[in-house]
Tab-separated table of C-alpha atoms in Angstrom:
chain	number	residue	atom	x	y	z
H	1	ASN	CA	-104.984	-278.370	108.483
H	2	ALA	CA	-105.282	-274.995	106.982
H	3	GLU	CA	-106.264	-275.791	103.617
H	4	TYR	CA	-109.709	-277.033	105.240
H	5	MET	CA	-110.780	-273.966	104.747
H	6	GLY	CA	-111.509	-274.144	101.542
H	7	THR	CA	-114.681	-275.464	102.272
H	8	ALA	CA	-115.733	-271.865	103.994
H	9	ALA	CA	-115.750	-270.105	100.301
H	10	GLY	CA	-119.385	-270.019	99.994
H	11	PHE	CA	-119.813	-267.248	102.599
H	12	PRO	CA	-118.442	-264.131	100.825
H	13	GLY	CA	-119.744	-261.896	103.282
H	14	LEU	CA	-117.479	-263.280	106.505
H	15	VAL	CA	-117.068	-260.697	108.917
H	16	SER	CA	-115.753	-262.956	111.809
H	17	VAL	CA	-113.479	-265.845	111.745
H	18	ASN	CA	-112.176	-267.634	114.994
H	19	LEU	CA	-109.423	-270.326	114.449
H	20	THR	CA	-108.635	-270.068	118.436
H	21	GLY	CA	-106.698	-273.363	119.548
H	22	ASN	CA	-105.823	-275.397	116.383
H	23	PHE	CA	-102.986	-276.253	115.227
H	24	LEU	CA	-102.007	-273.991	112.132
H	25	GLU	CA	-97.914	-272.902	112.447
H	26	HIS	CA	-99.510	-270.379	109.886
H	27	VAL	CA	-102.735	-268.378	109.077
H	28	PRO	CA	-104.322	-269.882	106.528
H	29	GLU	CA	-104.000	-268.032	103.034
H	30	ALA	CA	-108.064	-268.774	102.337
H	31	VAL	CA	-109.215	-266.436	104.689
H	32	ALA	CA	-108.275	-263.593	101.943
H	33	GLN	CA	-111.168	-264.892	100.318
H	34	PHE	CA	-113.588	-263.187	102.540
H	35	GLY	CA	-113.556	-259.652	101.640
H	36	ALA	CA	-115.240	-258.681	104.431
H	37	LEU	CA	-113.264	-259.866	106.680
H	38	ALA	CA	-113.232	-257.621	109.979
H	39	SER	CA	-111.896	-259.762	112.742
H	40	LEU	CA	-109.267	-262.437	112.866
H	41	ASP	CA	-108.834	-264.454	115.592
H	42	VAL	CA	-105.801	-266.942	115.481
H	43	SER	CA	-104.549	-266.915	118.886
H	44	ASN	CA	-103.082	-270.259	121.081
H	45	CYS	CA	-102.438	-271.962	117.503
H	46	ARG	CA	-98.398	-272.698	117.904
H	47	LEU	CA	-98.184	-269.946	114.987
H	48	LEU	CA	-94.770	-269.852	113.968
H	49	THR	CA	-94.968	-266.448	112.249
H	50	ALA	CA	-97.350	-263.692	111.836
H	51	SER	CA	-97.002	-263.390	107.888
H	52	LEU	CA	-100.514	-262.618	106.691
H	53	PRO	CA	-102.517	-262.734	103.167
H	54	ALA	CA	-104.194	-259.572	102.270
H	55	LEU	CA	-106.984	-258.360	104.355
H	56	ALA	CA	-108.637	-254.815	103.026
H	57	SER	CA	-111.536	-254.587	105.599
H	58	LEU	CA	-109.811	-256.127	108.465
H	59	GLN	CA	-109.982	-254.030	111.639
H	60	ARG	CA	-109.307	-256.385	114.880
H	61	LEU	CA	-106.092	-259.119	114.924
H	62	PHE	CA	-105.863	-261.378	117.566
H	63	LEU	CA	-102.628	-263.533	117.529
H	64	GLN	CA	-101.656	-264.058	121.432
H	65	ARG	CA	-100.202	-267.533	123.145
H	66	ASN	CA	-98.670	-268.889	120.282
H	67	TRP	CA	-95.013	-269.563	119.205
H	68	ILE	CA	-94.227	-266.562	117.164
H	69	GLY	CA	-90.663	-265.446	117.602
H	70	GLU	CA	-90.355	-262.613	114.897
H	71	VAL	CA	-92.912	-259.847	112.899
H	72	PRO	CA	-92.162	-258.842	109.704
H	73	ASN	CA	-91.760	-254.642	110.175
H	74	ASN	CA	-93.702	-253.976	107.242
H	75	LEU	CA	-97.116	-256.094	108.066
H	76	PHE	CA	-98.675	-253.488	110.735
H	77	GLN	CA	-97.430	-250.652	108.412
H	78	ARG	CA	-99.626	-251.991	105.730
H	79	LEU	CA	-102.722	-252.909	108.154
H	80	ALA	CA	-102.215	-249.703	109.779
H	81	LYS	CA	-103.045	-248.297	106.206
H	82	MET	CA	-106.318	-250.050	106.260
H	83	LYS	CA	-107.030	-248.711	110.072
H	84	LEU	CA	-106.206	-251.923	111.699
H	85	ALA	CA	-107.978	-250.332	115.154
H	86	VAL	CA	-106.642	-253.460	117.230
H	87	VAL	CA	-103.708	-255.628	117.315
H	88	ASP	CA	-102.625	-258.249	119.961
H	89	VAL	CA	-99.658	-260.321	119.668
H	90	SER	CA	-99.262	-261.377	123.740
H	91	ARG	CA	-98.192	-263.979	125.267
H	92	ASN	CA	-95.194	-264.550	122.435
H	93	ARG	CA	-91.630	-264.925	121.831
H	94	LEU	CA	-91.016	-261.733	120.789
H	95	SER	CA	-87.390	-260.695	120.820
H	96	GLN	CA	-87.691	-257.480	118.746
H	97	LEU	CA	-90.650	-254.922	118.334
H	98	PRO	CA	-91.307	-253.664	115.122
H	99	PHE	CA	-91.520	-249.577	114.998
H	100	SER	CA	-94.714	-249.929	112.680
H	101	LEU	CA	-96.846	-251.716	115.302
H	102	VAL	CA	-97.327	-248.197	117.010
H	103	PHE	CA	-99.451	-246.798	113.789
H	104	VAL	CA	-101.878	-249.322	115.315
H	105	SER	CA	-104.601	-247.323	117.661
H	106	ALA	CA	-104.703	-250.558	120.359
H	107	ALA	CA	-101.412	-253.354	119.925
H	108	PHE	CA	-100.222	-255.269	122.950
H	109	VAL	CA	-97.470	-257.261	123.499
H	110	PHE	CA	-97.220	-257.934	127.478
H	111	ASP	CA	-95.795	-261.059	128.858
H	112	ASN	CA	-93.045	-261.628	125.057
H	113	PRO	CA	-89.259	-261.854	126.053
H	114	ILE	CA	-88.584	-258.054	124.706
H	115	ASP	CA	-85.315	-256.763	126.207
H	116	ARG	CA	-84.391	-254.515	122.789
H	117	ILE	CA	-85.463	-252.336	120.310
H	118	GLU	CA	-83.596	-251.855	117.069
H	119	TRP	CA	-85.356	-248.840	114.317
H	120	LYS	CA	-83.543	-247.332	112.212
H	121	GLY	CA	-85.102	-245.594	108.507
H	122	GLY	CA	-88.471	-244.202	109.216
H	123	ILE	CA	-90.440	-242.102	110.884
H	124	LEU	CA	-91.860	-242.486	113.904
H	125	ALA	CA	-95.669	-242.567	115.558
H	126	TYR	CA	-96.462	-240.123	118.216
H	127	GLY	CA	-96.910	-241.653	121.595
H	128	PHE	CA	-94.571	-244.589	121.397
H	129	SER	CA	-92.568	-243.779	124.266
H	130	GLY	CA	-96.051	-244.523	126.938
H	131	PHE	CA	-96.234	-247.686	124.584
H	132	LEU	CA	-92.508	-248.901	125.084
H	133	VAL	CA	-93.094	-248.025	129.168
H	134	ARG	CA	-96.442	-250.003	129.965
H	135	GLN	CA	-95.826	-252.970	127.353
H	136	CYS	CA	-92.204	-253.292	127.440
H	137	PRO	CA	-90.855	-252.740	130.801
H	138	LYS	CA	-87.503	-254.805	131.087
H	139	LEU	CA	-86.006	-253.058	128.049
H	140	ARG	CA	-82.480	-252.929	128.087
H	141	GLU	CA	-81.355	-251.440	125.121
H	142	ILE	CA	-82.616	-249.273	122.730
H	143	TYR	CA	-81.466	-247.508	119.414
H	144	ILE	CA	-82.985	-245.335	117.306
H	145	HIS	CA	-81.148	-243.988	114.374
H	146	ARG	CA	-82.232	-241.765	111.481
H	147	MET	CA	-85.848	-241.659	112.368
H	148	ALA	CA	-86.767	-237.854	111.872
H	149	LEU	CA	-87.215	-237.895	115.930
H	150	ALA	CA	-87.795	-234.708	116.547
H	151	SER	CA	-88.030	-234.970	120.810
H	152	LEU	CA	-86.878	-237.695	122.990
H	153	PRO	CA	-89.534	-238.330	124.999
H	154	SER	CA	-88.696	-238.154	129.280
H	155	GLN	CA	-90.844	-241.824	129.695
H	156	LEU	CA	-87.917	-243.448	128.476
H	157	PHE	CA	-86.243	-242.306	131.901
H	158	TYR	CA	-88.878	-244.465	133.965
H	159	LEU	CA	-87.649	-247.778	132.190
H	160	SER	CA	-85.486	-249.033	135.202
H	161	GLN	CA	-84.122	-251.089	133.587
H	162	LEU	CA	-82.733	-249.384	130.512
H	163	ARG	CA	-78.809	-250.399	129.751
H	164	SER	CA	-78.348	-248.226	127.074
H	165	LEU	CA	-80.278	-245.485	124.733
H	166	MET	CA	-78.879	-244.857	121.437
H	167	VAL	CA	-80.351	-242.155	119.898
H	168	TYR	CA	-78.537	-240.712	116.455
H	169	ASP	CA	-78.771	-239.115	113.561
H	170	ASN	CA	-82.539	-237.490	114.283
H	171	MET	CA	-83.527	-234.018	115.095
H	172	VAL	CA	-83.646	-234.274	119.165
H	173	ARG	CA	-82.799	-230.672	120.673
H	174	ARG	CA	-83.030	-232.049	124.374
H	175	VAL	CA	-82.255	-234.534	126.442
H	176	PRO	CA	-85.005	-234.209	129.322
H	177	VAL	CA	-83.868	-236.005	132.225
H	178	PRO	CA	-86.521	-236.237	134.775
H	179	ALA	CA	-85.527	-234.974	138.383
H	180	ALA	CA	-86.963	-238.914	139.622
H	181	SER	CA	-86.051	-240.448	136.640
H	182	ASP	CA	-85.985	-244.325	137.586
H	183	ALA	CA	-83.374	-245.609	134.689
H	184	ARG	CA	-80.493	-245.172	137.364
H	185	ARG	CA	-78.699	-248.917	135.684
H	186	LEU	CA	-78.575	-246.578	132.251
H	187	GLN	CA	-74.865	-247.377	131.298
H	188	VAL	CA	-74.730	-245.997	127.812
H	189	LEU	CA	-76.294	-242.516	126.427
H	190	ARG	CA	-75.629	-241.679	122.742
H	191	VAL	CA	-76.881	-238.842	121.478
H	192	ASP	CA	-74.772	-238.289	118.402
H	193	ALA	CA	-75.494	-236.072	114.702
H	194	ASN	CA	-78.792	-234.559	116.544
H	195	MET	CA	-79.700	-231.125	117.594
H	196	ILE	CA	-79.269	-230.894	120.978
H	197	GLU	CA	-78.119	-227.718	122.997
H	198	GLY	CA	-76.513	-228.909	125.640
H	199	LEU	CA	-77.367	-231.970	128.799
H	200	PRO	CA	-79.427	-230.757	131.492
H	201	PRO	CA	-78.343	-231.037	135.032
H	202	THR	CA	-80.249	-233.828	136.030
H	203	VAL	CA	-78.276	-236.714	134.033
H	204	ALA	CA	-75.779	-236.576	136.873
H	205	ARG	CA	-79.261	-238.843	138.395
H	206	LEU	CA	-78.336	-241.563	135.549
H	207	ARG	CA	-75.568	-242.755	138.076
H	208	ALA	CA	-74.038	-246.090	136.811
H	209	LEU	CA	-73.712	-244.086	133.411
H	210	HIS	CA	-69.923	-245.882	131.713
H	211	LYS	CA	-70.600	-244.285	128.071
H	212	ILE	CA	-71.551	-240.537	126.888
H	213	SER	CA	-71.066	-239.628	123.497
H	214	MET	CA	-72.603	-236.920	121.939
H	215	SER	CA	-70.780	-235.551	119.147
H	216	PHE	CA	-72.101	-233.876	116.021
H	217	ASN	CA	-74.351	-232.039	117.543
H	218	ILE	CA	-73.278	-228.288	117.004
H	219	GLY	CA	-72.914	-225.198	119.853
H	220	ALA	CA	-73.573	-227.969	122.771
H	221	THR	CA	-72.726	-227.792	126.054
H	222	LEU	CA	-72.071	-230.019	128.543
H	223	PRO	CA	-72.610	-229.347	132.428
H	224	SER	CA	-70.512	-228.949	135.080
H	225	GLU	CA	-72.768	-232.139	136.491
H	226	ILE	CA	-71.026	-234.580	134.945
H	227	GLY	CA	-68.466	-234.246	137.394
H	228	LEU	CA	-70.627	-236.036	139.131
H	229	LEU	CA	-70.801	-239.094	136.956
H	230	SER	CA	-68.152	-241.448	138.973
H	231	GLU	CA	-68.771	-244.688	137.322
H	232	LEU	CA	-68.125	-242.578	133.347
H	233	ARG	CA	-65.433	-244.140	131.634
H	234	GLU	CA	-65.923	-242.605	128.540
H	235	LEU	CA	-66.385	-239.479	127.197
H	236	ARG	CA	-67.383	-238.745	123.366
H	237	PHE	CA	-68.083	-234.712	121.933
H	238	ALA	CA	-66.164	-234.148	118.960
H	239	ARG	CA	-67.062	-231.556	116.232
H	240	LEU	CA	-69.498	-229.768	118.841
H	241	ALA	CA	-67.913	-225.674	117.581
H	242	MET	CA	-66.137	-225.473	121.179
H	243	THR	CA	-63.903	-222.614	120.611
H	244	ASN	CA	-62.701	-222.124	124.416
H	245	SER	CA	-61.109	-224.989	126.214
H	246	SER	CA	-62.035	-223.284	129.361
H	247	TYR	CA	-65.691	-224.831	128.520
H	248	PHE	CA	-64.148	-228.904	129.243
H	249	PRO	CA	-65.579	-230.570	131.682
H	250	SER	CA	-63.153	-230.875	134.950
H	251	GLY	CA	-64.250	-234.362	135.589
H	252	PRO	CA	-65.492	-237.135	136.496
H	253	ARG	CA	-61.507	-238.228	137.476
H	254	GLY	CA	-62.080	-242.218	136.923
H	255	LEU	CA	-62.488	-241.054	133.499
H	256	LEU	CA	-60.721	-243.501	130.703
H	257	ARG	CA	-61.481	-242.306	127.129
H	258	LEU	CA	-62.079	-238.715	125.602
H	259	HIS	CA	-62.853	-238.692	122.860
H	260	ALA	CA	-62.894	-233.719	121.555
H	261	ASP	CA	-61.910	-233.957	118.040
H	262	TYR	CA	-62.931	-231.114	115.764
H	263	ASN	CA	-63.843	-228.489	117.826
H	264	ASP	CA	-61.374	-225.082	118.103
H	265	LEU	CA	-60.017	-225.256	121.225
H	266	VAL	CA	-57.005	-223.514	120.411
H	267	LEU	CA	-55.555	-224.093	123.906
H	268	PHE	CA	-53.994	-227.489	124.919
H	269	PRO	CA	-57.348	-227.647	127.368
H	270	MET	CA	-55.819	-227.924	131.417
H	271	ALA	CA	-59.102	-229.897	132.338
H	272	VAL	CA	-57.461	-232.919	131.164
H	273	PHE	CA	-54.936	-233.239	134.107
H	274	GLY	CA	-57.768	-233.898	136.501
H	275	PHE	CA	-58.442	-236.951	135.029
H	276	GLU	CA	-55.870	-239.111	137.081
H	277	ASN	CA	-56.682	-242.575	135.194
H	278	LEU	CA	-57.284	-241.301	131.563
H	279	GLN	CA	-55.870	-244.053	129.122
H	280	LEU	CA	-56.898	-242.222	126.017
H	281	LEU	CA	-56.879	-239.044	124.902
H	282	SER	CA	-58.196	-237.780	121.163
H	283	LEU	CA	-57.871	-233.829	120.101
H	284	SER	CA	-57.469	-234.290	116.383
H	285	SER	CA	-58.021	-230.929	114.471
H	286	CYS	CA	-58.836	-228.614	117.617
H	287	ASN	CA	-55.618	-225.726	115.865
H	288	ILE	CA	-53.726	-226.754	118.927
H	289	ALA	CA	-50.579	-224.859	118.845
H	290	SER	CA	-48.728	-226.568	121.822
H	291	ILE	CA	-48.567	-228.967	124.548
H	292	PRO	CA	-47.777	-228.495	128.089
H	293	SER	CA	-44.903	-229.115	129.738
H	294	ILE	CA	-46.706	-230.881	132.404
H	295	ILE	CA	-47.917	-233.967	129.815
H	296	HIS	CA	-46.141	-236.530	132.346
H	297	HIS	CA	-48.950	-236.087	134.367
H	298	LEU	CA	-50.849	-238.627	132.542
H	299	VAL	CA	-49.425	-241.144	134.263
H	300	HIS	CA	-51.508	-243.800	132.213
H	301	LEU	CA	-51.923	-242.641	128.836
H	302	LEU	CA	-51.695	-245.592	125.793
H	303	HIS	CA	-53.462	-243.492	122.851
H	304	LEU	CA	-52.414	-239.587	122.353
H	305	ASN	CA	-54.019	-238.694	119.137
H	306	LEU	CA	-52.881	-234.761	118.150
H	307	ASN	CA	-53.492	-235.152	114.569
H	308	ASP	CA	-54.164	-232.494	112.392
H	309	ASN	CA	-53.437	-229.310	114.686
H	310	LYS	CA	-50.485	-226.869	114.906
H	311	LEU	CA	-47.588	-228.545	116.477
H	312	GLU	CA	-44.278	-227.065	116.111
H	313	ASN	CA	-42.208	-229.328	118.677
H	314	LEU	CA	-43.151	-231.757	120.725
H	315	PRO	CA	-42.452	-231.810	124.558
H	316	THR	CA	-39.376	-233.769	125.528
H	317	GLN	CA	-41.600	-234.952	128.906
H	318	LEU	CA	-43.415	-236.726	126.381
H	319	LEU	CA	-40.704	-239.369	126.504
H	320	GLN	CA	-41.962	-240.059	130.617
H	321	LEU	CA	-44.714	-241.157	129.129
H	322	VAL	CA	-43.458	-245.383	129.905
H	323	ARG	CA	-47.055	-246.854	128.970
H	324	LEU	CA	-47.824	-244.604	126.185
H	325	GLU	CA	-48.528	-247.453	122.928
H	326	HIS	CA	-50.237	-244.711	120.354
H	327	LEU	CA	-48.745	-241.218	119.039
H	328	LYS	CA	-50.173	-239.750	116.287
H	329	VAL	CA	-49.265	-236.187	115.435
H	330	ASP	CA	-50.013	-236.123	111.211
H	331	GLY	CA	-50.318	-233.211	109.914
H	332	ASN	CA	-49.097	-230.868	112.393
H	333	ASN	CA	-45.370	-228.017	111.202
H	334	LEU	CA	-43.083	-230.236	113.401
H	335	ARG	CA	-40.080	-229.247	112.125
H	336	ALA	CA	-38.116	-232.365	114.648
H	337	LEU	CA	-38.655	-235.126	117.106
H	338	PRO	CA	-37.401	-235.092	120.650
H	339	PRO	CA	-34.308	-237.399	120.794
H	340	GLY	CA	-34.585	-240.801	122.311
H	341	LEU	CA	-38.148	-241.008	121.376
H	342	GLY	CA	-37.057	-244.325	120.174
H	343	THR	CA	-36.432	-245.631	123.372
H	344	MET	CA	-39.791	-245.770	124.746
H	345	THR	CA	-40.037	-249.665	125.466
H	346	ALA	CA	-44.190	-249.415	125.211
H	347	LEU	CA	-44.277	-247.295	121.790
H	348	ARG	CA	-45.591	-249.162	119.250
H	349	GLU	CA	-47.339	-246.849	116.665
H	350	LEU	CA	-46.342	-243.393	115.691
H	351	THR	CA	-47.771	-241.807	112.987
H	352	VAL	CA	-46.296	-238.353	111.625
H	353	ALA	CA	-46.660	-238.087	107.977
H	354	GLY	CA	-48.048	-235.282	106.675
H	355	ASN	CA	-45.544	-232.392	108.278
H	356	PRO	CA	-43.589	-230.851	104.842
H	357	GLN	CA	-40.507	-229.571	107.787
H	358	LEU	CA	-40.091	-232.433	109.061
H	359	LYS	CA	-36.940	-233.923	108.289
H	360	LEU	CA	-35.732	-237.624	110.503
H	361	SER	CA	-31.989	-238.335	110.039
H	362	ALA	CA	-30.493	-241.464	109.776
H	363	GLU	CA	-29.634	-241.587	113.806
H	364	MET	CA	-33.119	-240.925	114.341
H	365	MET	CA	-34.873	-243.342	111.454
H	366	SER	CA	-32.407	-246.320	113.420
H	367	GLY	CA	-33.700	-245.406	116.555
H	368	LEU	CA	-37.583	-245.657	115.184
H	369	GLN	CA	-36.740	-249.148	113.396
H	370	ARG	CA	-38.080	-251.389	116.167
H	371	ILE	CA	-41.349	-249.425	115.727
H	372	HIS	CA	-44.359	-251.615	114.709
H	373	LYS	CA	-45.912	-249.408	112.801
H	374	PHE	CA	-44.742	-246.171	111.558
H	375	SER	CA	-45.681	-243.785	108.495
H	376	TYR	CA	-44.087	-241.120	107.615
H	377	ASP	CA	-43.776	-239.467	104.509
H	378	SER	CA	-40.822	-236.562	104.206
H	379	ASP	CA	-37.279	-237.524	102.703
H	380	VAL	CA	-34.970	-238.954	104.785
H	381	SER	CA	-31.576	-236.099	105.291
H	382	ASP	CA	-28.467	-236.002	107.453
């Protein structure tokens, strides 16, 4: 019973307490009476929580072999300010890792089932990646959001079990994929809203990638080696300030979803016709003035988003896209729609709002009634 700690009240100068092997469930509040306490060992006590009372002089904390499943994120941040030198929470049941733990000069989390970390809204300590590689080698997912991260450590790409690396809204400039990377199981790479100048050619080493998202990195470029990623199915690079459609990657052929919105392309990127299985194409706000007549070559296309461009007409070849379900052309300069658009049996959504010169006849409107979602804000004319 932790209440028996009160019997030690006569030793205010106590500097070390060892409670190993007791059945406590939580650290006794009574230890707070030892103002000079420098070392506390509460290992193998069936602790369920790592919460601690205020211990201003504590330097070493041992919590190994308990049943701790969660550590409050502010705990080690608070203790680190007190110059906590050693903390050991090895062999517990931790599934998450508080980022403040890396502030402790000697921290140990070995033998915990940690396969995912999620850190957001703080500042990361230098050397965190080495900590993860050494002590959490089975990490499968890393999520770092708004942590003022200035560089993405190459060590992360040596985590052989890593499936998902999401580092967005930071200040990262480079994605340093080493030539000898072990992250061959990495499937998701998300580095949106950073300051990245481009992906390196060594990204081709990450052969299991299914998704790359690097939107909102002004001026970033895409290497041609992306075409070697045969498993890539989704590519997002909106708002890169791309000014020439020739900079579009020419592969991989198995790509299914492509988002390249908010780039000043002007011309429709012909490279997309190399994506034989493309199902979703989003090119909104790209200043595109026309759609090539060979658009019907994208035979698997389900979703086409061309909102907020400069289109004046739609080619009749669109009607040959027999699988097309969603067509969005809001905010253009359309004057008419191709006759027979209403006969596209798969089409479930058509949005043409924000085309001030577009006038649809009653006959055209009648043909479009079968479409489940139809958006149009001009007056009907004869």
